[in-house]
Coordinates of C-alpha atoms and ligand atoms in Angstrom, one line a residue:
M1 CA 0.0 0.0 0.0
V2 CA 1.3 3.5 -0.9
K3 CA 2.1 5.6 2.1
R4 CA 0.4 9.0 1.8
K5 CA 2.2 12.2 2.9
N6 CA 0.2 15.0 4.4
R7 CA 0.4 18.6 3.3
H8 CA 3.5 19.1 5.6
G9 CA 5.3 16.4 3.6
E10 CA 5.2 14.2 6.7
K11 CA 3.8 10.7 7.4
G12 CA 0.0 10.2 7.5
L13 CA -1.9 11.8 10.4
R14 CA -0.4 14.6 12.5
L15 CA -1.3 13.9 16.2
G16 CA -0.7 16.1 19.2
I17 CA -0.4 14.9 22.8
V18 CA -2.0 17.0 25.5
G19 CA -0.5 16.3 29.0
F20 CA 2.8 14.4 29.4
G21 CA 2.0 12.1 32.3
M22 CA 1.9 8.3 32.3
V23 CA -0.5 8.0 29.4
G24 CA 0.9 11.0 27.5
R25 CA 4.4 9.7 27.6
A26 CA 3.3 6.2 26.5
S27 CA 1.1 7.7 23.7
A28 CA 4.1 9.8 22.5
D29 CA 6.2 6.7 22.3
V30 CA 3.5 4.8 20.4
V31 CA 3.0 7.7 17.9
L32 CA 6.8 7.9 17.3
E33 CA 7.1 4.2 16.6
R34 CA 4.3 4.1 14.0
K35 CA 5.3 4.7 10.4
D36 CA 1.8 6.1 9.5
L37 CA 1.8 8.8 12.2
T38 CA 3.6 12.1 12.9
L39 CA 3.9 13.5 16.4
A40 CA 2.9 17.1 15.7
A41 CA 3.5 18.6 19.2
I42 CA 3.3 17.9 22.9
V43 CA 1.1 20.4 24.7
R44 CA 2.0 20.9 28.4
R45 CA 1.0 23.2 31.2
L46 CA 3.1 26.4 31.4
D47 CA 4.7 25.2 34.6
S48 CA 5.9 22.0 32.9
L49 CA 7.3 23.6 29.8
A50 CA 10.8 24.0 31.3
Q51 CA 11.0 20.3 32.3
P52 CA 13.4 18.6 29.9
L53 CA 11.9 15.7 27.7
P54 CA 13.7 12.5 26.9
D55 CA 16.1 12.8 23.9
V56 CA 13.8 10.9 21.6
F57 CA 11.4 13.8 21.6
S58 CA 14.1 16.5 20.9
K59 CA 12.7 17.3 17.5
V60 CA 9.0 17.5 18.7
P61 CA 7.7 21.0 19.3
V62 CA 6.6 21.5 23.0
V63 CA 4.0 24.2 23.4
S64 CA 1.6 25.4 26.1
H65 CA -1.6 25.6 23.9
T66 CA -3.1 23.7 21.0
A67 CA -3.6 26.9 19.1
Q68 CA 0.2 27.2 18.7
V69 CA 0.4 24.0 16.6
A70 CA 0.2 24.7 12.9
H71 CA -2.1 21.8 12.0
M72 CA -3.3 18.7 13.9
D73 CA -5.5 15.9 12.6
G74 CA -6.2 15.0 16.1
A75 CA -5.2 15.6 19.8
L76 CA -4.9 12.8 22.3
L77 CA -6.1 14.2 25.6
C78 CA -3.9 12.7 28.3
V79 CA -4.8 15.1 31.1
P80 CA -6.5 14.1 34.4
A81 CA -10.2 13.3 33.9
A82 CA -11.3 16.4 35.7
Q83 CA -9.4 18.5 33.1
V84 CA -10.6 16.6 30.0
F85 CA -13.7 18.7 29.3
E86 CA -11.7 22.0 29.3
A87 CA -8.9 20.5 27.2
A88 CA -11.6 19.1 24.8
H89 CA -13.2 22.6 24.6
D90 CA -9.8 24.2 23.7
C91 CA -9.1 21.7 20.9
L92 CA -12.6 21.5 19.5
Q93 CA -13.1 25.2 19.3
H94 CA -9.9 25.4 17.2
G95 CA -11.2 22.7 14.9
V96 CA -9.0 19.9 16.3
P97 CA -10.7 16.5 16.7
I98 CA -10.0 14.7 20.0
V99 CA -9.5 11.3 21.5
E100 CA -9.9 10.8 25.2
S101 CA -10.1 8.0 27.7
S102 CA -11.3 9.3 31.1
I103 CA -12.0 6.5 33.5
L104 CA -15.7 6.7 33.7
H105 CA -18.3 3.9 33.4
G106 CA -22.0 3.4 33.2
E107 CA -24.1 6.5 33.7
A108 CA -21.2 8.8 34.5
F109 CA -19.7 7.8 31.1
Q110 CA -22.9 8.6 29.3
I111 CA -23.2 12.0 30.9
H112 CA -19.6 12.8 30.0
R113 CA -20.1 11.6 26.4
E114 CA -23.2 13.8 26.0
A115 CA -21.3 16.8 27.3
I116 CA -18.5 16.2 24.8
H117 CA -21.0 15.5 22.1
R118 CA -22.7 18.9 22.5
L119 CA -19.3 20.6 22.3
A120 CA -18.2 18.6 19.2
V121 CA -21.5 19.3 17.4
R122 CA -21.2 23.1 18.3
F123 CA -17.8 23.3 16.7
D124 CA -18.5 20.8 13.9
V125 CA -15.7 18.4 14.8
P126 CA -15.5 14.7 15.6
A127 CA -14.5 13.4 19.1
I128 CA -13.8 9.9 20.3
V129 CA -14.6 9.2 24.0
G130 CA -13.8 6.3 26.3
A131 CA -11.0 5.0 24.1
G132 CA -8.5 3.6 26.7
W133 CA -8.0 0.3 28.3
D134 CA -11.0 0.3 30.6
P135 CA -13.2 2.0 29.4
G136 CA -12.0 1.1 25.9
A137 CA -10.4 -2.1 24.7
L138 CA -11.8 -4.1 27.6
S139 CA -15.3 -2.7 27.0
L140 CA -15.1 -4.1 23.5
L141 CA -14.2 -7.5 24.9
R142 CA -17.0 -7.4 27.5
S143 CA -19.5 -6.4 24.9
L144 CA -18.4 -9.3 22.6
F145 CA -18.7 -11.7 25.5
G146 CA -22.2 -10.4 26.1
L147 CA -23.2 -10.9 22.4
L148 CA -21.8 -14.4 22.3
V149 CA -23.2 -15.6 25.6
P150 CA -26.3 -13.4 26.0
E151 CA -27.8 -15.1 29.0
G152 CA -25.0 -15.4 31.5
E153 CA -23.0 -14.0 34.2
L154 CA -19.9 -11.9 33.7
A155 CA -17.3 -12.1 36.4
T156 CA -14.5 -9.6 36.4
T157 CA -11.6 -10.0 38.8
H158 CA -8.9 -7.4 39.0
R159 CA -5.7 -8.8 40.2
V160 CA -3.1 -6.7 41.7
A161 CA 0.4 -8.1 42.2
A162 CA -0.1 -8.0 46.0
S163 CA -2.8 -10.6 45.8
L164 CA -0.4 -13.2 44.4
H165 CA 1.5 -15.6 46.7
H166 CA 4.0 -18.3 46.2
T167 CA 2.8 -21.9 46.1
A168 CA 5.1 -24.6 47.3
M169 CA 2.9 -27.3 46.0
A170 CA 3.0 -26.1 42.4
R171 CA 6.7 -25.6 42.6
Q172 CA 7.2 -29.3 43.4
V173 CA 5.6 -30.3 40.2
R174 CA 8.1 -31.6 37.7
G175 CA 9.0 -29.0 35.1
V176 CA 7.9 -26.0 37.3
K177 CA 10.6 -23.5 38.0
E178 CA 8.5 -21.1 40.0
A179 CA 4.8 -20.5 40.6
L180 CA 2.4 -17.9 42.0
C181 CA -1.2 -18.4 42.9
T182 CA -4.3 -16.4 43.7
E183 CA -7.8 -17.3 44.7
Q184 CA -11.2 -15.8 44.0
V185 CA -14.8 -16.5 44.4
A186 CA -16.7 -16.9 41.0
A187 CA -20.1 -15.4 40.3
D188 CA -21.8 -18.7 41.3
G189 CA -20.0 -18.7 44.7
A190 CA -17.4 -21.5 43.7
R191 CA -13.8 -20.9 44.7
Q192 CA -11.4 -20.6 41.9
R193 CA -7.6 -20.7 41.8
Y194 CA -5.3 -19.1 39.3
V195 CA -1.9 -20.6 39.2
Y196 CA 0.8 -18.8 37.2
V197 CA 3.8 -21.1 36.4
E198 CA 7.3 -20.5 34.9
V199 CA 8.2 -23.8 33.3
E200 CA 11.5 -25.5 32.3
P201 CA 12.2 -25.5 28.6
G202 CA 10.6 -28.3 26.6
V203 CA 8.0 -29.2 29.3
D204 CA 4.6 -30.4 28.2
V205 CA 2.4 -27.6 29.7
A206 CA -0.9 -29.6 29.3
Q207 CA 0.6 -32.5 31.4
L208 CA 2.0 -30.1 33.9
S209 CA -1.3 -28.3 34.3
A210 CA -3.1 -31.6 34.8
A211 CA -0.7 -32.5 37.5
I212 CA -1.3 -29.3 39.4
R213 CA -5.1 -29.5 39.0
A214 CA -5.0 -33.1 40.3
D215 CA -3.2 -32.2 43.5
P216 CA -5.4 -32.6 46.6
L217 CA -4.8 -28.9 47.4
F218 CA -6.4 -27.8 44.1
L219 CA -8.6 -30.8 43.4
H220 CA -11.8 -29.4 45.0
D221 CA -11.5 -25.9 43.4
E222 CA -11.7 -24.9 39.8
T223 CA -8.0 -24.3 39.0
F224 CA -6.7 -22.5 36.0
V225 CA -3.0 -22.8 35.1
F226 CA -1.3 -20.0 33.1
P227 CA 2.2 -20.4 31.9
V228 CA 4.2 -17.1 32.0
E229 CA 7.7 -16.2 30.9
S230 CA 8.9 -14.9 34.2
I231 CA 7.4 -15.2 37.6
A232 CA 9.7 -12.4 38.8
A233 CA 8.4 -10.1 36.1
L234 CA 4.8 -11.1 37.0
E235 CA 5.5 -10.0 40.6
Q236 CA 6.7 -6.6 39.3
E237 CA 3.7 -6.1 37.0
G238 CA 1.1 -3.7 38.4
R239 CA -2.1 -5.2 37.3
G240 CA -4.0 -8.0 35.8
V241 CA -7.6 -8.9 35.0
V242 CA -9.7 -12.0 34.4
L243 CA -13.0 -11.8 32.6
E244 CA -15.1 -14.9 32.6
R245 CA -18.5 -15.3 31.1
R246 CA -20.6 -18.5 31.4
S247 CA -24.0 -19.3 30.0
G248 CA -26.7 -19.3 32.6
L249 CA -28.8 -22.3 33.7
G250 CA -31.4 -23.2 31.1
S251 CA -29.6 -21.5 28.2
Q252 CA -28.7 -23.6 25.2
G253 CA -25.4 -25.5 25.6
H254 CA -22.6 -24.7 27.9
Q255 CA -20.7 -21.7 26.7
R256 CA -17.8 -20.4 28.6
L257 CA -15.4 -17.6 27.6
L258 CA -12.3 -16.7 29.6
F259 CA -9.9 -13.8 29.1
E260 CA -6.8 -13.4 31.3
A261 CA -4.5 -10.4 30.9
R262 CA -1.5 -8.8 32.6
F263 CA -0.7 -5.4 31.4
D264 CA 0.6 -1.8 31.9
D265 CA -2.7 0.1 31.7
A266 CA -1.0 3.4 30.6
M267 CA 0.5 1.5 27.6
M268 CA -2.7 -0.3 26.8
T269 CA -4.6 3.0 27.0
A270 CA -2.0 4.7 24.8
R271 CA -2.3 2.0 22.1
T272 CA -6.1 2.2 22.1
M273 CA -6.1 6.0 21.9
V274 CA -3.6 6.0 19.0
A275 CA -5.6 3.4 17.1
A276 CA -8.8 5.3 17.7
A277 CA -7.2 8.5 16.3
R278 CA -6.8 6.7 12.9
A279 CA -10.6 6.6 12.7
L280 CA -11.0 10.4 13.2
P281 CA -10.8 11.4 9.5
G282 CA -13.8 9.3 8.6
L283 CA -16.1 10.5 11.4
S284 CA -19.0 12.9 11.4
P285 CA -19.0 15.8 14.0
G286 CA -20.1 14.7 17.5
A287 CA -18.9 12.3 20.1
H288 CA -18.3 8.6 19.2
A289 CA -17.5 5.9 21.7
L290 CA -14.9 3.3 20.9
L291 CA -17.8 0.8 20.6
D292 CA -19.3 2.9 17.7
L293 CA -16.2 2.5 15.5
P294 CA -15.6 -0.3 13.0
L295 CA -12.5 -2.1 14.0
S296 CA -11.1 -1.8 10.5
A297 CA -11.1 2.0 10.9
L298 CA -8.6 1.6 13.9
W299 CA -6.1 0.0 11.5
G300 CA -6.0 3.1 9.2
E301 CA -3.8 2.4 6.1
Q302 CA -3.1 -1.2 7.4
A303 CA -6.8 -2.1 7.3
F304 CA -6.3 -4.3 4.2
D305 CA -3.4 -6.3 5.7
A306 CA -5.1 -6.5 9.1
E307 CA -8.2 -8.1 7.4
R308 CA -5.9 -10.7 5.8
T309 CA -4.1 -11.4 9.1
W310 CA -6.9 -11.4 11.6
L311 CA -10.0 -12.5 9.7
Ligands
NAP1 N1 -9.3 4.2 30.1 C1 -8.3 3.8 30.8 O1 -8.1 2.6 31.0 C2 -7.3 4.7 31.4 C3 -6.2 4.3 32.1 C4 -5.3 5.2 32.6 C5 -5.5 6.6 32.5 N2 -6.6 7.0 31.8 C6 -6.9 8.4 31.5 O2 -5.8 9.0 30.9 C7 -5.7 10.4 31.4 C8 -4.2 10.6 31.9 O3 -3.9 9.7 32.9 P1 -2.4 9.6 33.5 O4 -2.4 8.4 34.3 O5 -1.5 9.7 32.4 O6 -2.4 10.9 34.4 P2 -1.0 11.6 35.0 O7 0.1 10.7 35.0 O8 -1.4 12.2 36.2 O9 -0.7 12.7 33.9 C9 -1.6 13.7 33.6 C10 -0.9 14.9 32.9 O10 -1.8 15.9 32.6 C11 -1.2 17.2 32.7 N3 -2.1 18.0 33.4 C12 -2.9 19.0 32.9 N4 -3.6 19.6 33.9 C13 -3.3 19.0 35.0 C14 -3.7 19.2 36.4 N5 -4.6 20.1 36.7 N6 -3.2 18.4 37.3 C15 -2.3 17.5 37.0 N7 -1.8 17.3 35.7 C16 -2.3 18.0 34.8 C17 0.2 17.0 33.3 O11 1.1 17.0 32.2 P3 2.0 18.2 31.9 O12 2.8 18.4 33.1 O13 2.8 17.8 30.7 O14 1.1 19.4 31.6 C18 0.1 15.6 33.9 O15 1.4 14.9 33.8 C19 -6.8 10.6 32.4 O16 -7.8 11.2 31.8 C20 -7.1 9.2 32.9 O17 -8.5 9.1 33.3 C21 -7.5 6.1 31.2

């Protein structure tokens, strides 16, 4: 596919980052690494302008207001949720489309979306809301789980590293180098165990998992075994989540979907915001939630290859 250059002679979309905290920094890294995107500017508070940026950003203009940037196809709002509306107003009134990811759910999210929608319609510019990790990518998965298993229970367990503990039993299983375990109560009241194992090279993981599940310690609980590359790294990781959806009693067949993830939520949010920004050029004025966007739009110029790879 031919790479288009924009009117500045640069790669694809020109994106600005507003706020250089955890998500802002991660988003800037993601934009720099993508061949179809240009980092147009980093917009910071006046007080932060003097703070030096890492060398990789030495060629990126750093300004205190979006109006100072010559042209932006979109701005990623990475400021605290309480400041997002004001930042959105600043961008939208200058005709700059926005992507934001404030951590708001349910009714609070809908009120926020409506407020941004009114602004975006007034200034005739598109906006994408709730495009982070959660809300965002995880909402897409939850929604898909709901579609596939309509009558069921969704159990969400947030795991923080602190809830993990070492398990001597699993460590004794042949082929296990190191293991961590956590317990939870499922939606139906049953106790479940999640065992993370670092295994010796060449070990049959299915056999090893069966051996752990068959141990008297785990036999009476539903036990899931997840191989990981490094238990030490897992202990350092901030967060994890397990989504589980099971079909309810009386529904047809027994469906069960399980999603387990460990992640850096700032990086996951940054990747989602950047992907969402690719959809901006095709959107009508107003606020669009991540769930409203076709997935192919998030791939931008790579949509054709993505279809071949993922369909
Ligand atoms: N959906 C998700 O899963 C998810 C996950 C994490 C975060 N988020 C959202 O992402 C946004 C950024 O979160 P973050 O974790 O990156 O926050 P953060 O580390 O606190 O960074 C926020 C940045 O915003 C700028 N800022 C502007 N006005 C500010 C003010 N009044 N007080 C403090 N900082 C101000 C600062 O950058 P400068 O110094 O450069 O001006 C600050 O570093 C938030 O809206 C948050 O809700 C979403």
